[in-house]
CSV table of C-alpha atoms in Angstrom, one decimal:
chain,number,residue,atom,x,y,z
A,1,MET,CA,-42.3,-37.9,11.9
A,2,TYR,CA,-39.6,-39.9,10.2
A,3,ASN,CA,-41.1,-42.2,7.6
A,4,HIS,CA,-38.2,-42.6,5.2
A,5,ILE,CA,-34.7,-42.8,6.7
A,6,LEU,CA,-31.5,-42.6,4.5
A,7,ILE,CA,-28.5,-44.3,6.1
A,8,SER,CA,-25.1,-43.9,4.6
A,9,THR,CA,-22.2,-46.4,4.8
A,10,ASP,CA,-18.7,-46.7,3.5
A,11,GLY,CA,-18.4,-50.3,4.7
A,12,SER,CA,-16.3,-49.4,7.7
A,13,GLU,CA,-16.7,-50.7,11.2
A,14,LEU,CA,-17.6,-47.1,12.3
A,15,ALA,CA,-20.3,-46.9,9.6
A,16,GLN,CA,-21.7,-50.1,10.9
A,17,LYS,CA,-22.6,-48.2,14.1
A,18,GLY,CA,-24.6,-45.8,12.0
A,19,ILE,CA,-26.3,-48.7,10.2
A,20,ASP,CA,-27.2,-50.5,13.4
A,21,HIS,CA,-28.6,-47.3,15.0
A,22,GLY,CA,-30.5,-46.3,11.9
A,23,LEU,CA,-32.1,-49.7,11.4
A,24,SER,CA,-33.1,-49.8,15.0
A,25,LEU,CA,-34.7,-46.4,14.8
A,26,ALA,CA,-36.5,-47.4,11.6
A,27,LYS,CA,-37.9,-50.5,13.2
A,28,SER,CA,-39.2,-48.6,16.2
A,29,LEU,CA,-40.8,-45.9,13.9
A,30,ASN,CA,-42.0,-48.4,11.3
A,31,ALA,CA,-40.1,-46.4,8.7
A,32,ARG,CA,-38.7,-47.6,5.4
A,33,VAL,CA,-35.0,-47.2,4.8
A,34,THR,CA,-32.7,-46.4,1.9
A,35,VAL,CA,-29.0,-47.3,2.4
A,36,ILE,CA,-26.5,-45.5,0.2
A,37,MET,CA,-22.9,-46.3,-0.4
A,38,ALA,CA,-21.0,-43.8,-2.6
A,39,THR,CA,-17.6,-44.7,-4.0
A,40,GLU,CA,-15.3,-42.0,-5.2
A,41,ARG,CA,-13.3,-41.7,-8.4
A,42,PHE,CA,-9.8,-43.1,-8.7
A,43,PRO,CA,-7.7,-40.9,-6.5
A,44,LEU,CA,-5.4,-39.1,-8.9
A,45,SER,CA,-2.5,-37.2,-7.4
A,46,VAL,CA,-0.9,-35.8,-10.6
A,47,HIS,CA,1.0,-32.6,-10.0
A,48,ALA,CA,1.7,-30.2,-12.9
A,49,GLY,CA,5.3,-30.0,-13.8
A,50,ILE,CA,6.5,-33.1,-12.0
A,51,ALA,CA,8.2,-35.6,-14.3
A,52,GLY,CA,7.2,-39.2,-13.9
A,53,ALA,CA,3.7,-38.5,-12.5
A,54,TYR,CA,1.6,-41.7,-12.5
A,55,ILE,CA,-1.6,-41.7,-14.5
A,56,PRO,CA,-3.5,-45.0,-14.6
A,57,GLY,CA,-4.4,-46.6,-17.9
A,58,PRO,CA,-7.9,-47.6,-19.0
A,59,SER,CA,-7.6,-51.2,-17.8
A,60,GLU,CA,-6.4,-50.0,-14.3
A,61,MET,CA,-9.3,-47.6,-14.1
A,62,ALA,CA,-11.8,-50.3,-15.2
A,63,GLN,CA,-10.3,-52.7,-12.6
A,64,TYR,CA,-10.6,-50.1,-9.9
A,65,GLU,CA,-14.2,-49.3,-10.8
A,66,ALA,CA,-15.1,-53.0,-10.9
A,67,GLY,CA,-13.5,-53.5,-7.4
A,68,GLN,CA,-15.4,-50.5,-6.0
A,69,ALA,CA,-18.7,-51.9,-7.5
A,70,GLU,CA,-18.0,-55.4,-6.0
A,71,THR,CA,-17.2,-54.0,-2.6
A,72,ALA,CA,-20.3,-51.8,-2.6
A,73,GLN,CA,-22.5,-54.8,-3.7
A,74,ASN,CA,-21.1,-56.9,-0.8
A,75,VAL,CA,-21.5,-54.2,1.8
A,76,LEU,CA,-25.0,-53.4,0.7
A,77,ALA,CA,-26.1,-57.0,0.5
A,78,ALA,CA,-24.9,-57.5,4.2
A,79,VAL,CA,-26.9,-54.4,5.2
A,80,LYS,CA,-30.0,-55.6,3.4
A,81,ALA,CA,-29.8,-59.0,5.1
A,82,THR,CA,-29.5,-57.3,8.5
A,83,ALA,CA,-32.5,-55.1,7.8
A,84,GLU,CA,-34.6,-58.0,6.6
A,85,ASN,CA,-33.8,-60.0,9.7
A,86,LEU,CA,-35.1,-57.0,11.7
A,87,GLY,CA,-38.2,-56.8,9.6
A,88,VAL,CA,-37.2,-53.4,8.2
A,89,SER,CA,-38.1,-52.5,4.6
A,90,VAL,CA,-34.8,-51.5,2.9
A,91,GLU,CA,-33.6,-50.4,-0.5
A,92,THR,CA,-29.9,-50.2,-1.3
A,93,VAL,CA,-28.2,-47.7,-3.7
A,94,HIS,CA,-24.6,-47.6,-4.9
A,95,VAL,CA,-23.5,-44.3,-6.4
A,96,PRO,CA,-20.2,-44.8,-8.2
A,97,GLU,CA,-17.7,-42.1,-8.9
A,98,ALA,CA,-19.3,-39.6,-6.5
A,99,TYR,CA,-18.4,-37.5,-3.6
A,100,PRO,CA,-20.3,-39.1,-0.7
A,101,ALA,CA,-21.8,-35.9,0.8
A,102,GLU,CA,-23.1,-34.8,-2.6
A,103,ALA,CA,-24.5,-38.2,-3.4
A,104,ILE,CA,-26.3,-38.3,0.0
A,105,ILE,CA,-27.9,-34.9,-0.4
A,106,ASP,CA,-28.9,-35.7,-4.0
A,107,LEU,CA,-30.5,-39.0,-3.0
A,108,VAL,CA,-32.4,-37.4,0.0
A,109,LYS,CA,-33.9,-34.9,-2.3
A,110,ALA,CA,-34.7,-37.4,-5.1
A,111,ARG,CA,-36.3,-40.0,-2.7
A,112,GLY,CA,-38.0,-37.6,-0.3
A,113,CYS,CA,-36.3,-38.9,2.8
A,114,SER,CA,-37.1,-37.3,6.1
A,115,LEU,CA,-34.0,-38.1,8.1
A,116,ILE,CA,-30.3,-38.9,7.4
A,117,VAL,CA,-28.4,-41.2,9.7
A,118,MET,CA,-24.6,-41.4,9.4
A,119,ALA,CA,-21.6,-42.2,11.6
A,120,SER,CA,-18.7,-39.8,12.2
A,121,HIS,CA,-15.3,-40.0,13.7
A,122,GLY,CA,-15.9,-36.7,15.5
A,123,ARG,CA,-12.6,-35.1,14.3
A,124,ARG,CA,-12.1,-31.5,15.1
A,125,GLY,CA,-9.7,-28.7,14.3
A,126,PHE,CA,-6.7,-29.2,12.1
A,127,ARG,CA,-7.4,-33.0,11.6
A,128,LYS,CA,-10.9,-32.2,10.3
A,129,LEU,CA,-9.4,-29.6,7.9
A,130,LEU,CA,-6.7,-31.9,6.7
A,131,LEU,CA,-8.9,-35.0,6.3
A,132,GLY,CA,-12.2,-33.3,5.3
A,133,SER,CA,-15.5,-34.3,6.6
A,134,GLN,CA,-18.4,-35.7,4.6
A,135,THR,CA,-20.5,-35.5,7.8
A,136,SER,CA,-19.9,-31.8,8.1
A,137,GLU,CA,-20.7,-31.2,4.5
A,138,VAL,CA,-24.0,-33.2,4.9
A,139,LEU,CA,-24.8,-31.2,8.0
A,140,ALA,CA,-24.2,-27.9,6.3
A,141,ASN,CA,-26.3,-28.8,3.2
A,142,SER,CA,-29.0,-31.2,4.2
A,143,PRO,CA,-32.6,-30.2,3.7
A,144,VAL,CA,-33.7,-32.7,6.4
A,145,PRO,CA,-32.5,-33.4,10.0
A,146,VAL,CA,-29.2,-35.4,10.3
A,147,LEU,CA,-28.6,-37.9,13.1
A,148,VAL,CA,-24.9,-38.3,13.7
A,149,VAL,CA,-23.7,-41.5,15.4
A,150,ARG,CA,-20.3,-41.5,17.0
């Protein structure tokens, strides 16, 4: 039923629960795995009309992007090593400067994945509205089933 599982991570301890669950499921189903880590653009909070608003320069932007790429490389290398130790076929993908939910949906479609596994804090109500939810966005837009690990 599930022959290609997409697992998302942001490198957090919570996301590791999704990684562990997804890899175990893939092993039991003999499915291949693609692991995605999307890193967002530099968070700009420039407000029109406010004097002294901070805008990063090109070198700061480059430093931020290099740091994001290095973090993603380290996280994905650790996931790949874990998968290989379990005997699970895995490919890792870093999508820079992207909204995670959009990157996940795009990759599922491009790679023909049959299941998404991701972790969630399980926030509700006002906290969910305030913080946003990549998981909710994936659930609302995914063309394939989504397994949410809490």
